[in-house]
XYZ file of C-alpha atoms in Angstrom:
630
model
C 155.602 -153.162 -138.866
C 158.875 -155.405 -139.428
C 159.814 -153.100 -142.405
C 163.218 -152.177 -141.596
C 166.163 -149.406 -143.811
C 169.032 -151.167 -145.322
C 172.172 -149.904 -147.309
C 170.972 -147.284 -149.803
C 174.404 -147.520 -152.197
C 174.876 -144.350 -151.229
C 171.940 -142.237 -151.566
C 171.303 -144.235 -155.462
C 168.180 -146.875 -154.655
C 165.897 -147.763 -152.497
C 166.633 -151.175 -150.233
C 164.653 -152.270 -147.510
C 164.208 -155.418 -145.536
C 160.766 -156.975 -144.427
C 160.922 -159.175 -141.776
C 164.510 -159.193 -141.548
C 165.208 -160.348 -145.083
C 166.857 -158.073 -147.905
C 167.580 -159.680 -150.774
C 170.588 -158.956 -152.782
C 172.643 -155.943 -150.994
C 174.693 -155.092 -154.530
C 171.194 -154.697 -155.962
C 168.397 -152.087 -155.120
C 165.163 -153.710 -153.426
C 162.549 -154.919 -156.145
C 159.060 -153.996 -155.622
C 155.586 -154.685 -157.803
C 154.212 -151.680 -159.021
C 150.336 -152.281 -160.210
C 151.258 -156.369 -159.384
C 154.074 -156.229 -161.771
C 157.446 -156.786 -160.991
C 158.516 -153.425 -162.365
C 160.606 -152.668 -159.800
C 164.227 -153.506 -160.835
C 167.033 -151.738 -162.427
C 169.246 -148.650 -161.372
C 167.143 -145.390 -161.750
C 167.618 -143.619 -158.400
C 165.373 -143.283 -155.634
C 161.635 -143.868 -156.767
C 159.883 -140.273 -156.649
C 156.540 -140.404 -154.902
C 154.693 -138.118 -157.852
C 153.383 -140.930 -159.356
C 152.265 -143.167 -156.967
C 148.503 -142.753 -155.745
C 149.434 -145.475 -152.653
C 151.811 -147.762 -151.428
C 151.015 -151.474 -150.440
C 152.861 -153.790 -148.071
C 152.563 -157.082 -148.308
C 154.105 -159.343 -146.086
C 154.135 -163.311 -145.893
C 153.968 -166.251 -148.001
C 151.232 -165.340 -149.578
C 153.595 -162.203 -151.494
C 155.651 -164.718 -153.077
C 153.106 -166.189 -155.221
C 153.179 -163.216 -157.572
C 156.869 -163.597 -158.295
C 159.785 -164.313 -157.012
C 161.360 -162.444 -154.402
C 161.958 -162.057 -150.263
C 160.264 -164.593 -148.084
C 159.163 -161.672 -145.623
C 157.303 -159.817 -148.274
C 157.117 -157.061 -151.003
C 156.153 -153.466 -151.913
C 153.366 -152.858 -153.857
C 153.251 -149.043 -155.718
C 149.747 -148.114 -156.758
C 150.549 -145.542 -159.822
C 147.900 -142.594 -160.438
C 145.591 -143.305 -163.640
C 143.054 -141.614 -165.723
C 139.779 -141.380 -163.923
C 136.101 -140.004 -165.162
C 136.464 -136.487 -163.794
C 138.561 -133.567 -164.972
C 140.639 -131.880 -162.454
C 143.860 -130.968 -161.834
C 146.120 -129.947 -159.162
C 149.483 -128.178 -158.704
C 151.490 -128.590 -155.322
C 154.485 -126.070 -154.421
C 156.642 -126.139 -151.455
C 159.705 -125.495 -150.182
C 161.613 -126.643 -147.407
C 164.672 -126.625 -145.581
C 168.214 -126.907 -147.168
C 167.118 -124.831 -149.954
C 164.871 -127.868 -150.914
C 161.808 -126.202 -153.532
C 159.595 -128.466 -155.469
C 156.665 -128.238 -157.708
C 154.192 -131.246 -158.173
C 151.618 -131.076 -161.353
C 148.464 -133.188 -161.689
C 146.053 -132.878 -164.445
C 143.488 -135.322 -165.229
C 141.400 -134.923 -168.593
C 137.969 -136.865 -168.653
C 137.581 -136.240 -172.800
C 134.846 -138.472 -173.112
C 132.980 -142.214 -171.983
C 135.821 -143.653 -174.167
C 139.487 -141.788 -173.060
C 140.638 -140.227 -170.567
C 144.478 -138.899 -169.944
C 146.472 -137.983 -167.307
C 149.748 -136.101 -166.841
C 151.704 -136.094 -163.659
C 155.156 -134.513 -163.364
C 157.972 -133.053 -160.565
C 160.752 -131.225 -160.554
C 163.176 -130.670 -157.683
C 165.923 -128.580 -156.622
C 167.719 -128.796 -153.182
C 170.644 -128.705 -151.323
C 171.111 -130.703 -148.405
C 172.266 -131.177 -144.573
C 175.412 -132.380 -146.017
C 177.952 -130.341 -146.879
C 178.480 -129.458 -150.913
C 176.087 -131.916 -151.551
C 172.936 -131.072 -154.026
C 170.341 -132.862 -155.983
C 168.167 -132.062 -158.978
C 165.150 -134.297 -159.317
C 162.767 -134.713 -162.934
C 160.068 -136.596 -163.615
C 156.972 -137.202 -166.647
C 154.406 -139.876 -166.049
C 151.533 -139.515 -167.952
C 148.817 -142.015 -168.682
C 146.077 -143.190 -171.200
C 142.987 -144.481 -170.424
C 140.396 -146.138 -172.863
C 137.479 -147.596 -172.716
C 136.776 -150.418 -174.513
C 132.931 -150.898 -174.329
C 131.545 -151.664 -170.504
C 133.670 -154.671 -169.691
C 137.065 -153.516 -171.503
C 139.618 -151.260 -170.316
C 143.008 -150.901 -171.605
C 145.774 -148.534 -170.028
C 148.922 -146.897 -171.092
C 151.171 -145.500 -168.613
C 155.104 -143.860 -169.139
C 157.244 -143.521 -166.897
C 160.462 -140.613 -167.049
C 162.481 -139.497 -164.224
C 165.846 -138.214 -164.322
C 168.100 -137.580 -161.171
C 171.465 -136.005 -160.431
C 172.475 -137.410 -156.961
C 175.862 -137.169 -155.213
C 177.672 -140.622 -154.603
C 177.324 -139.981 -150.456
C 178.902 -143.191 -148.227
C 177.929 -140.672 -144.901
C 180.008 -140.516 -142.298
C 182.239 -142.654 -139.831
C 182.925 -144.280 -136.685
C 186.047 -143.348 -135.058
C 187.341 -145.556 -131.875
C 183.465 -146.662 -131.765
C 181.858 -142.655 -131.771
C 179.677 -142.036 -134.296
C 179.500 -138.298 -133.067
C 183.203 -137.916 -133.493
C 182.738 -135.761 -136.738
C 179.770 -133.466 -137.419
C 176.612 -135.276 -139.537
C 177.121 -132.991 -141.832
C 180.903 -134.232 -142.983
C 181.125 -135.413 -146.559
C 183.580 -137.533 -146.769
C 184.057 -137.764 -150.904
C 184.871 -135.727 -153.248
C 182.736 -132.974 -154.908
C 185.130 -132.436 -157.640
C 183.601 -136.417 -158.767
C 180.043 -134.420 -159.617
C 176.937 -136.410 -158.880
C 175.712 -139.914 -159.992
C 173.487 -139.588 -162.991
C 170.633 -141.877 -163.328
C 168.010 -142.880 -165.936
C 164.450 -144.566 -166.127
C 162.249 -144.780 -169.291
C 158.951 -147.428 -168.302
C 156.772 -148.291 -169.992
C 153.509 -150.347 -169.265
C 149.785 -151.823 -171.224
C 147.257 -153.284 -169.352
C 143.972 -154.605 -170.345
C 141.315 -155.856 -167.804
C 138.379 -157.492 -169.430
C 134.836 -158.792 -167.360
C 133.878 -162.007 -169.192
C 130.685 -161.924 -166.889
C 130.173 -160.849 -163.560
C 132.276 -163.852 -161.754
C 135.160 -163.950 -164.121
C 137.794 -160.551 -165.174
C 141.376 -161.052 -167.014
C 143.659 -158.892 -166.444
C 146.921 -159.084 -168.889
C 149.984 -156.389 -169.204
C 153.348 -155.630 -170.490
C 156.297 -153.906 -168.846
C 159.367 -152.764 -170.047
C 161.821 -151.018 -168.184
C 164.884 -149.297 -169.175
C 167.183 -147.986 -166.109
C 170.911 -146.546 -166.676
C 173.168 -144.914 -163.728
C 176.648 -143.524 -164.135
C 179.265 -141.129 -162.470
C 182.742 -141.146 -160.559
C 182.724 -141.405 -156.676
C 185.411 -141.253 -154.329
C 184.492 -143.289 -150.930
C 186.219 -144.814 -147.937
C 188.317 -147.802 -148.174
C 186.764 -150.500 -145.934
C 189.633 -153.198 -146.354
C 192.124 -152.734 -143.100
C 195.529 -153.522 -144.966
C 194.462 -150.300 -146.674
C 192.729 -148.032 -143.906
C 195.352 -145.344 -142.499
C 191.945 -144.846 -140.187
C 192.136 -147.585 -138.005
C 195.798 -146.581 -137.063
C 195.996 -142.892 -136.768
C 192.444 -142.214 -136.123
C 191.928 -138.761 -138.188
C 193.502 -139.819 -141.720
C 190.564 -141.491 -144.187
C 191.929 -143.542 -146.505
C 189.521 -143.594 -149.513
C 189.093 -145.035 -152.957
C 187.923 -144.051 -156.293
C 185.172 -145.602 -158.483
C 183.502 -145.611 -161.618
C 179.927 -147.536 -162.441
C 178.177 -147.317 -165.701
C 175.247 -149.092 -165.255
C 172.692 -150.166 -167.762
C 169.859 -152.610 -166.767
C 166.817 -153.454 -168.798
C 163.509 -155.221 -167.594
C 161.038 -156.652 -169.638
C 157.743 -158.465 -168.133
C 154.844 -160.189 -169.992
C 151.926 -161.182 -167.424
C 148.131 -162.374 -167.726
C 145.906 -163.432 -164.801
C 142.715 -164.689 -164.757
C 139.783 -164.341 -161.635
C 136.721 -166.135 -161.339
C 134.040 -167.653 -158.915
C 132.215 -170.952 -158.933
C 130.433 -172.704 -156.774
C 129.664 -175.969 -156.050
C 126.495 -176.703 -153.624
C 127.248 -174.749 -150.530
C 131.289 -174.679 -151.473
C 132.328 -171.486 -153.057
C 135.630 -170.627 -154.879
C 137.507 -167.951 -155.429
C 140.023 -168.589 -158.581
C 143.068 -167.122 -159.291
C 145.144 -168.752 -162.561
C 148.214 -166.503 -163.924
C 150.965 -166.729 -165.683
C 154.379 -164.447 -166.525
C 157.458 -164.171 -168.767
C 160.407 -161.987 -167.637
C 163.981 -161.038 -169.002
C 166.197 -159.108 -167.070
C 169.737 -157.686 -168.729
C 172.320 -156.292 -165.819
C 175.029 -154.851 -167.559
C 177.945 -153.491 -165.283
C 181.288 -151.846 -165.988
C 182.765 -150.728 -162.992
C 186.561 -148.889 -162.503
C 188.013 -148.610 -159.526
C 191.652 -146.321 -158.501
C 192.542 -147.866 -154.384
C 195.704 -147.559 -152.492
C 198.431 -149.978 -152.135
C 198.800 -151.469 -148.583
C 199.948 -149.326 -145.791
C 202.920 -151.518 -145.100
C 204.183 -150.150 -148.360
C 204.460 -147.073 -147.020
C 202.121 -145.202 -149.435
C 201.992 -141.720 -149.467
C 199.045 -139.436 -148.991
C 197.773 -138.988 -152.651
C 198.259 -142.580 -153.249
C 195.771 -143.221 -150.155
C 193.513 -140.046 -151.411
C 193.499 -139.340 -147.847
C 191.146 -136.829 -146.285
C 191.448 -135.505 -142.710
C 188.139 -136.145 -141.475
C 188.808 -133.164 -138.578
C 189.830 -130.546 -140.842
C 188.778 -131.930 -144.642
C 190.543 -130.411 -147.432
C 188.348 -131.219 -150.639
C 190.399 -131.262 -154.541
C 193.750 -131.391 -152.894
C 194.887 -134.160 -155.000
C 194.629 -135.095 -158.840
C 191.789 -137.512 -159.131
C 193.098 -140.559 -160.169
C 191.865 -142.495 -163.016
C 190.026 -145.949 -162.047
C 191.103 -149.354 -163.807
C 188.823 -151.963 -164.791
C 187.291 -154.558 -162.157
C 184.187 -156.031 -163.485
C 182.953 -155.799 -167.231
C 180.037 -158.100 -167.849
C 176.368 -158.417 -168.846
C 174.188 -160.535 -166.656
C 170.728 -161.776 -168.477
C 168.179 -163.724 -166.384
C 165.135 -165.419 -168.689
C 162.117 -166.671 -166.251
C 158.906 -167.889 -166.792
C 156.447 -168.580 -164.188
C 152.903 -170.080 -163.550
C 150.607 -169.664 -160.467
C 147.333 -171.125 -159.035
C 145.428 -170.079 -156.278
C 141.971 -171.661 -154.908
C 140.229 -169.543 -151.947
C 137.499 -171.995 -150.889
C 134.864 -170.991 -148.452
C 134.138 -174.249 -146.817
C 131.542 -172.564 -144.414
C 130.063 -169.384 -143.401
C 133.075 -169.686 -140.635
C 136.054 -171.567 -142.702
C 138.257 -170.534 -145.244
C 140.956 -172.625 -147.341
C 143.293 -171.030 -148.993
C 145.588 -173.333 -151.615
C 148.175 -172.429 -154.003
C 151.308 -173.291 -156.183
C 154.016 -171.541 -158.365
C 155.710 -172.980 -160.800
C 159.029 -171.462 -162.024
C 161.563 -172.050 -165.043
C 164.238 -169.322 -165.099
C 167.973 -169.320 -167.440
C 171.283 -167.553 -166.659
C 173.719 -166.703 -168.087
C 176.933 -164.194 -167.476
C 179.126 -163.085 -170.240
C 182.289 -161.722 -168.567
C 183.452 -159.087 -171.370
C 187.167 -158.985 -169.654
C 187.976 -162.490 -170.832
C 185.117 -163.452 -173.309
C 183.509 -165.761 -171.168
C 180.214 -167.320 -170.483
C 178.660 -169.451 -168.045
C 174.880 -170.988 -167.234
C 172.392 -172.151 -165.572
C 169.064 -173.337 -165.770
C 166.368 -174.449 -163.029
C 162.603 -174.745 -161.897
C 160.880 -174.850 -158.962
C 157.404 -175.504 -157.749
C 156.702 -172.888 -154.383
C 153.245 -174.128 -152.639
C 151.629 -172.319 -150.224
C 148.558 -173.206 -148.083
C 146.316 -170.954 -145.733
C 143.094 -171.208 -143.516
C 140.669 -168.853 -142.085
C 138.406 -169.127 -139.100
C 135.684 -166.762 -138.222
C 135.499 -166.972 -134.821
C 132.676 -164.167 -134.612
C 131.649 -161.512 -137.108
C 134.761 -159.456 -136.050
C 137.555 -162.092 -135.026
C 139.526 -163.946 -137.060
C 141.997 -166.549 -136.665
C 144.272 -167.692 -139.588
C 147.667 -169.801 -140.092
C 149.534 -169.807 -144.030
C 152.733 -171.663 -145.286
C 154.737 -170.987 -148.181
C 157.686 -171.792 -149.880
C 159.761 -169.295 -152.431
C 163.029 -168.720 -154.441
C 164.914 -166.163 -155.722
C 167.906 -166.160 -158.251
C 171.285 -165.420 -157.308
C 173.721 -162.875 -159.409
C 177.221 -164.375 -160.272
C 179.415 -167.256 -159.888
C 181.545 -169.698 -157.955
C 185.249 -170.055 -158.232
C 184.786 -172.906 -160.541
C 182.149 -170.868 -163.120
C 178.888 -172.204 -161.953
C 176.095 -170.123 -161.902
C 174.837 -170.182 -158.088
C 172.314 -172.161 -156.832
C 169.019 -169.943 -156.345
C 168.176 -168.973 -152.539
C 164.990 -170.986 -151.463
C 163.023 -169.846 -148.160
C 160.134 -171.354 -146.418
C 157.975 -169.110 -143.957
C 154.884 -169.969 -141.358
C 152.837 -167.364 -139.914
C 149.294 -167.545 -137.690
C 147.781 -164.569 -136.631
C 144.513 -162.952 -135.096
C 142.819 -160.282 -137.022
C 139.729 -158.514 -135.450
C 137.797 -155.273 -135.619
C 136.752 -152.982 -132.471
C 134.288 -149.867 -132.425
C 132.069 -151.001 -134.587
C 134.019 -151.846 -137.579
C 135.837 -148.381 -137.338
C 139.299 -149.869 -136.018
C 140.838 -152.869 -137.444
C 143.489 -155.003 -135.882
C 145.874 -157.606 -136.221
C 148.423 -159.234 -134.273
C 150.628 -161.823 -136.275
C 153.478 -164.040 -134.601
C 155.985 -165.761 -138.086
C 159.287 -167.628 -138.665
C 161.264 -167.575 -141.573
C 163.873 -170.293 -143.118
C 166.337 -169.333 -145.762
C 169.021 -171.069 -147.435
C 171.627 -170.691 -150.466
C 172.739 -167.281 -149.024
C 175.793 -165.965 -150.421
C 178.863 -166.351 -148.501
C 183.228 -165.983 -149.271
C 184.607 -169.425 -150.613
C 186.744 -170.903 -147.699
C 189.103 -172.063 -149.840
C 189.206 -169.880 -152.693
C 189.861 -165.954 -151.506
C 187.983 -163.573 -153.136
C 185.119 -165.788 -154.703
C 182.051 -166.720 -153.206
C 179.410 -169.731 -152.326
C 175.790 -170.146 -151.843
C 176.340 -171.741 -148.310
C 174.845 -169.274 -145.607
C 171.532 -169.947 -143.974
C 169.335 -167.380 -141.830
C 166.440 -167.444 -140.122
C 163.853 -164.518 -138.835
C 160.764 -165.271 -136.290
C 159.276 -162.358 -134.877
C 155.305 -160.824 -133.875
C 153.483 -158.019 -134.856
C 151.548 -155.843 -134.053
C 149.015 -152.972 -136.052
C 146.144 -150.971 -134.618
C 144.429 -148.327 -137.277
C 141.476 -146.562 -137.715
C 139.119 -144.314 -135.561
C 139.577 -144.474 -131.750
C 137.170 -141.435 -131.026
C 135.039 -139.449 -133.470
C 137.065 -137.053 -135.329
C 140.263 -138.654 -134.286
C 142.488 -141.063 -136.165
C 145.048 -143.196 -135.239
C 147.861 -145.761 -136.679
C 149.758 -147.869 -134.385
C 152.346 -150.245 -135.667
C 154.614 -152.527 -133.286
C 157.272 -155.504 -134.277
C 159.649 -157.537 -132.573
C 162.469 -159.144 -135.164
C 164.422 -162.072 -134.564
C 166.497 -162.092 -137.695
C 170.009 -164.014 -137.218
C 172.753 -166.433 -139.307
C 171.772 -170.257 -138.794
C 175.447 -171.405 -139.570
C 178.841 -170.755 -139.599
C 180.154 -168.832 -142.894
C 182.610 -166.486 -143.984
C 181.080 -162.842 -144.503
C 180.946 -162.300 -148.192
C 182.949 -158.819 -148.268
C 185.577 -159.408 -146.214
C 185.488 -163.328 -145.516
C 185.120 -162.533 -141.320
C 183.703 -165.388 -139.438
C 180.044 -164.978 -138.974
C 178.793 -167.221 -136.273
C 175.593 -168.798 -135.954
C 173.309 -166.803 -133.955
C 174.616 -163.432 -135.386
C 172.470 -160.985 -135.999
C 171.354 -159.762 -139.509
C 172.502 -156.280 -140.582
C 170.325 -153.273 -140.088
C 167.474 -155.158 -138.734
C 166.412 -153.844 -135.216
C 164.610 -156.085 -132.809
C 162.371 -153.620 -131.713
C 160.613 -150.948 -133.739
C 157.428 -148.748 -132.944
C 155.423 -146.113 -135.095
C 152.426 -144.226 -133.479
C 150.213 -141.221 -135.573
C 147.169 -139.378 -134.208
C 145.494 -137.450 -136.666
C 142.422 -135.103 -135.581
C 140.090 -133.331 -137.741
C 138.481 -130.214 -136.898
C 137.464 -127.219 -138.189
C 138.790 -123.319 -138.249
C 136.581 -120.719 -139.298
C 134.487 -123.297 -141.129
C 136.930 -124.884 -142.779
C 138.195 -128.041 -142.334
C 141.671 -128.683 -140.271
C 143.817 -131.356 -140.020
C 146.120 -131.752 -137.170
C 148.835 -134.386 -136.630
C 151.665 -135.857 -134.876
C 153.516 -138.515 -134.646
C 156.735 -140.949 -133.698
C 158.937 -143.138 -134.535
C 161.327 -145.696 -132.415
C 163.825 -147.828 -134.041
C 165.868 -150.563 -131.378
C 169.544 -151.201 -131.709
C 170.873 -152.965 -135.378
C 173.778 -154.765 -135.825
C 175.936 -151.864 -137.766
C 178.784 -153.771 -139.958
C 178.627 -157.665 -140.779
C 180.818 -160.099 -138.828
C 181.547 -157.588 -135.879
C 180.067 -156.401 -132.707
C 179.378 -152.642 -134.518
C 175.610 -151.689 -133.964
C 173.854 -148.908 -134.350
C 172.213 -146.926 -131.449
C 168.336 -146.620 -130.975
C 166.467 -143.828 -131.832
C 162.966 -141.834 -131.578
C 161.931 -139.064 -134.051
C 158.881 -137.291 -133.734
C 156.642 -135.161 -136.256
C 154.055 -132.352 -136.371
C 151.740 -131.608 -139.322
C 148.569 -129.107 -140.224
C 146.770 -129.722 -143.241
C 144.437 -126.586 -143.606
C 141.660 -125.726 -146.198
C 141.340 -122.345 -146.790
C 139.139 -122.881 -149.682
C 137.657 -125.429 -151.606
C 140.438 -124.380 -154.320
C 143.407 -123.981 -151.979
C 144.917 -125.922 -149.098
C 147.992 -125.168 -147.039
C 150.115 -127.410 -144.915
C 153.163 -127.019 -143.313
C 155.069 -129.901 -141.141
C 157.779 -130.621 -139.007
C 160.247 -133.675 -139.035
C 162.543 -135.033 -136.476
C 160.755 -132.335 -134.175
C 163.784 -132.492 -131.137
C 166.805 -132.740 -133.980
C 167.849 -135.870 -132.655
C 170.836 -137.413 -134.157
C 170.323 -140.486 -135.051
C 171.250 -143.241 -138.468
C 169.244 -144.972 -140.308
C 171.287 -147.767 -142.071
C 175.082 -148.691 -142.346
C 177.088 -151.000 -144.110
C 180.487 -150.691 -142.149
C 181.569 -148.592 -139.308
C 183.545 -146.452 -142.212
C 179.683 -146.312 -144.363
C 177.000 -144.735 -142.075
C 173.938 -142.551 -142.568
C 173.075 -140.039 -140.775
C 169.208 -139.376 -140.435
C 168.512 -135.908 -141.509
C 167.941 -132.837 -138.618
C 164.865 -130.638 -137.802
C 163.261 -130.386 -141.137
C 160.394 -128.149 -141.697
C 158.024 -128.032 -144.754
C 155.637 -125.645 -146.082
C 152.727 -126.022 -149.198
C 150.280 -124.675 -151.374
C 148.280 -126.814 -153.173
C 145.882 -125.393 -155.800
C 143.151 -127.009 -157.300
C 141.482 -126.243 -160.658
């Protein structure tokens, strides 16, 4: 619940909102994988090969591991070396030409190593016209061990992607089924984005006794992404769209992007207990350095009241589209800098069981970070340095053996990229949050509940400069409050069942000037992409066939109204997608499966920055796999 789509840069990252916050929209989402923050950079959409399962963890309690959204984070659990030796190898294919082939092999060599290599590859075309992707990716793993309380792992990570810059489609006189969801609005002579990840992490976990483990890693993280992409032109001095109706006046861009992450963590856990007290001890520490390097070209049209003429807008008739009529112009500089952000941070938690009934929970975070931006296109540099201290304090009470009642407070703060007209380094965006909730368990322990109501404060959101056009200031404030809702487990032998329910209030808690396009936003304005209402329901029942087992499924998704373009009254509609699934064992070497999304090919979109940048959800999409085990 209350995890929400947000702008996707066209296809390039993954960004989503929890709890109606996002973060920085010119940057991809972070998210922890294994705990670390390992989640930044520019390498594409993360490919789910790797990943045994994903985590979300929402409320203050999230921001204690690092710094990030008030609302929450993503945790990916990756797939390591275990004690058996197995392996698998997955093959499907799909609509759109869409073939894949998953590998996992898992080596138990002995009591002291064990290895593991996981890889994909991925070839498929797409419900958008002349666009394709190619998909690669090598994660394989060490384990050893260490003696009984020692265990040290190695894990690599390798993808490489070829994805097409893709903006979607657009609104025209407010109807987002003017043109067919299939339109691609670019240019395929640009060829796709290209983008880059070599990872690389060590972790050790060590059991001093049986009350007290460390656990200490290193990250590094090396992400590049590059290509030409031609997309619409979203200023209206420029737009021929906005008078005409049919004629898209678009703009042409270059990025070559190179970020590297680097992350140094230790964390120690322990018990002790005093009479009848008990606690539960969490002491850590971490030492990040991020580089963002950017050079980005862009080639836009002068002002329609110049009279420009067709090439010079790189206009496409988005009726009748006529790809490669026009030479490709070459892009000029616009940005050509490196941004480095040092931080170091310590954290305490103390979990104290005051009674068989009451929990406290109390905890701190303690943060140093340094800026800096060297701006290559006139040699210059500006910083910034800063700490903060983000407490957080919870408590548990058992009201029986399966209802519980709890309430948590936090604070967090997250740095902000760039500066102010005058050179200063922004101030960093600080949040507070307060959530109470009820979690409880029905049929006997087999279904687990929880119903959560929250409200979130943030400040030190970016915003345009009132008096200086085209810069910025850390001046917005928001706020989100909002209940939840999440049912899983078994309802009836045999029969699963995942229910998920949120209601969102996420809206501006001043007056600013949108940071784009410097439009008024008022307070009391919605937040972008963030629907009030959202709803996800799965059965899952598991039978046999001929002896075997069989797994059959369905489910659906609803997704309220969102506010579809900053500053404006745009929004985009609700929708409902269902799905179908059979998982089927035909032996105890070979399973098949074979699903079905968006079941009634609704159209429907998922996320949109502007009424010229909207993405269309994909149509009836139908899957079918072999998986083989050896």
């Amino acid at each position: 619940s209350s995890v929400a789509r947000q702008n996707n840069f066209g296809g390039l990252w993954n960004s989503f909102s929890i709890r109606g916050f996002v973060g920085d929209a010119n940057l991809p989402s972070n998210y922890l994988v294994n705990g670390f923050n390992a989640g930044r950079g520019f390498a594409g959409p993360r490919d789910m090969a790797g990943i045994e399962a994903v985590e979300v963890l929402k409320g203050p309690r999230a921001a204690l591991f690092g710094r990030g959204e008030p609302g929450g984070t993503i945790n990916l659990v990756t797939k390591r070396p275990h004690d058996e030796t197995r392996g698998e190898l997955n093959l499907s294919a799909a609509r759109f030409n869409t073939n894949r082939a998953d590998l996992d092999w898992n080596q138990h060599v002995n009591d002291v190593l064990s290895y593991r290599l996981v890889a994909f590859t991925e070839d498929a075309d797409s419900f958008r016209d002349t666009v394709e992707t190619e998909r690669r990716g090598l994660f394989p793993s060490v384990a050893l061990q260490l003696g009984e309380d020692t265990r040290v792992v190695y894990e690599l990570e390798y993808s490489e992607q070829e994805v097409p810059f893709d903006r979607g489609i657009v609104s025209v006189g407010g109807k987002l089924d003017a043109i067919p969801r299939s339109r691609f609005l670019g240019e395929p002579g640009d060829g796709p984005m290209s983008t880059e990840a070599l990872g690389h992490q060590v972790e050790l976990q060590h059991a001093f006794s049986s009350n007290w483990t460390l656990l200490a890693g290193f990250n590094q993280r090396d992400t590049e992404l590059a290509g030409f992409s031609t997309e619409p032109e979203l200023t209206t001095a420029r737009q021929q769209l906005l008078r005409d109706g049919r004629t898209l006046t678009r703009q042409r861009r270059s990025r070559a992007y190179d970020a590297d992450y680097r992350l140094l963590r230790a964390e120690l856990n322990g018990d002790l207990s005093f009479g009848d007290v008990r606690h539960r001890i969490i002491i850590g520490a971490d030492s990040d350095s991020f580089d963002n390097d950017q050079v980005f070209l862009r080639a836009r049209a002068p002002a329609l009241s110049s009279n420009p003429s067709r090439a010079q807008l790189q206009a496409i008739d988005i009726f009748a589209p006529l790809y490669g009529q026009y030479t490709l112009p070459t892009p000029t500089p616009l940005t050509n800098r490196v941004e480095t952000q040092e931080a170091n941070g310590f954290y305490v938690q103390d979990q104290i069981t005051l009674s068989p009934r009451w929990e406290l929970r109390v905890g701190a975070r303690f943060d140093s970070f340094e800026q800096e931006i060297l701006n290559r296109a006139n040699n210059s540099r500006i910083k910034q340095d800063d700490d903060r201290v983000s407490p957080q304090v919870g408590l548990v009470f058992a009201a029986t053996d399966t209802v519980s009642v709890y309430g948590v407070y936090g604070e967090g703060f997250r740095a902000l990229s760039g500066a102010d007209f005058a050179g200063n380094v922004f101030d960093p965006n600080t949040s507070d949050a307060l959530e109470a909730g009820i979690k409880f368990q029905l049929n006997d322990g087999k279904l687990n509940g929880k119903l959560s109501v929250y409200r979130i404060n943030q400040e030190n959101i970016l915003s345009s400069d009132p008096v200086n056009a085209g810069f910025q200031v850390a001046a917005g404030e928001a706020g989100s409050q909002g209940f939840e809702f999440d049912l899983t487990g078994e309802v009836l032998p045999g029969l699963q069942a995942w229910f998920s329910y949120s209601y969102t209030d996420a809206a501006t808690d001043n007056n600013v000037l949108d940071p784009d396009f410097g439009l008024v936003v008022r307070a009391g304005d919605r937040l972008l992409n963030v629907p009030r209402h959202s709803l996800a329901v799965q059965l899952v029942k598991e039978t046999t066939l001929a002896n075997r087992p069989l797994r059959l499924g369905a489910g659906m998704n609803y997704v309220g109204e969102r506010l579809g373009e900053t500053a404006t009254s745009f929004e985009l509609p609700d929708y409902t997608i269902a799905r179908v699934f059979a998982d089927y064992n035909v032996s105890t070497s070979l399973s098949l499966r074979a699903e079905i999304d968006n079941l009634f090919d609704e159209s429907y979109y998922t996320n949109s920055y502007s009424s010229l940048w909207i993405q269309p959800g994909l149509p009836r999409s139908y899957r079918v796999s072999a998986n083989v085990r050896f």
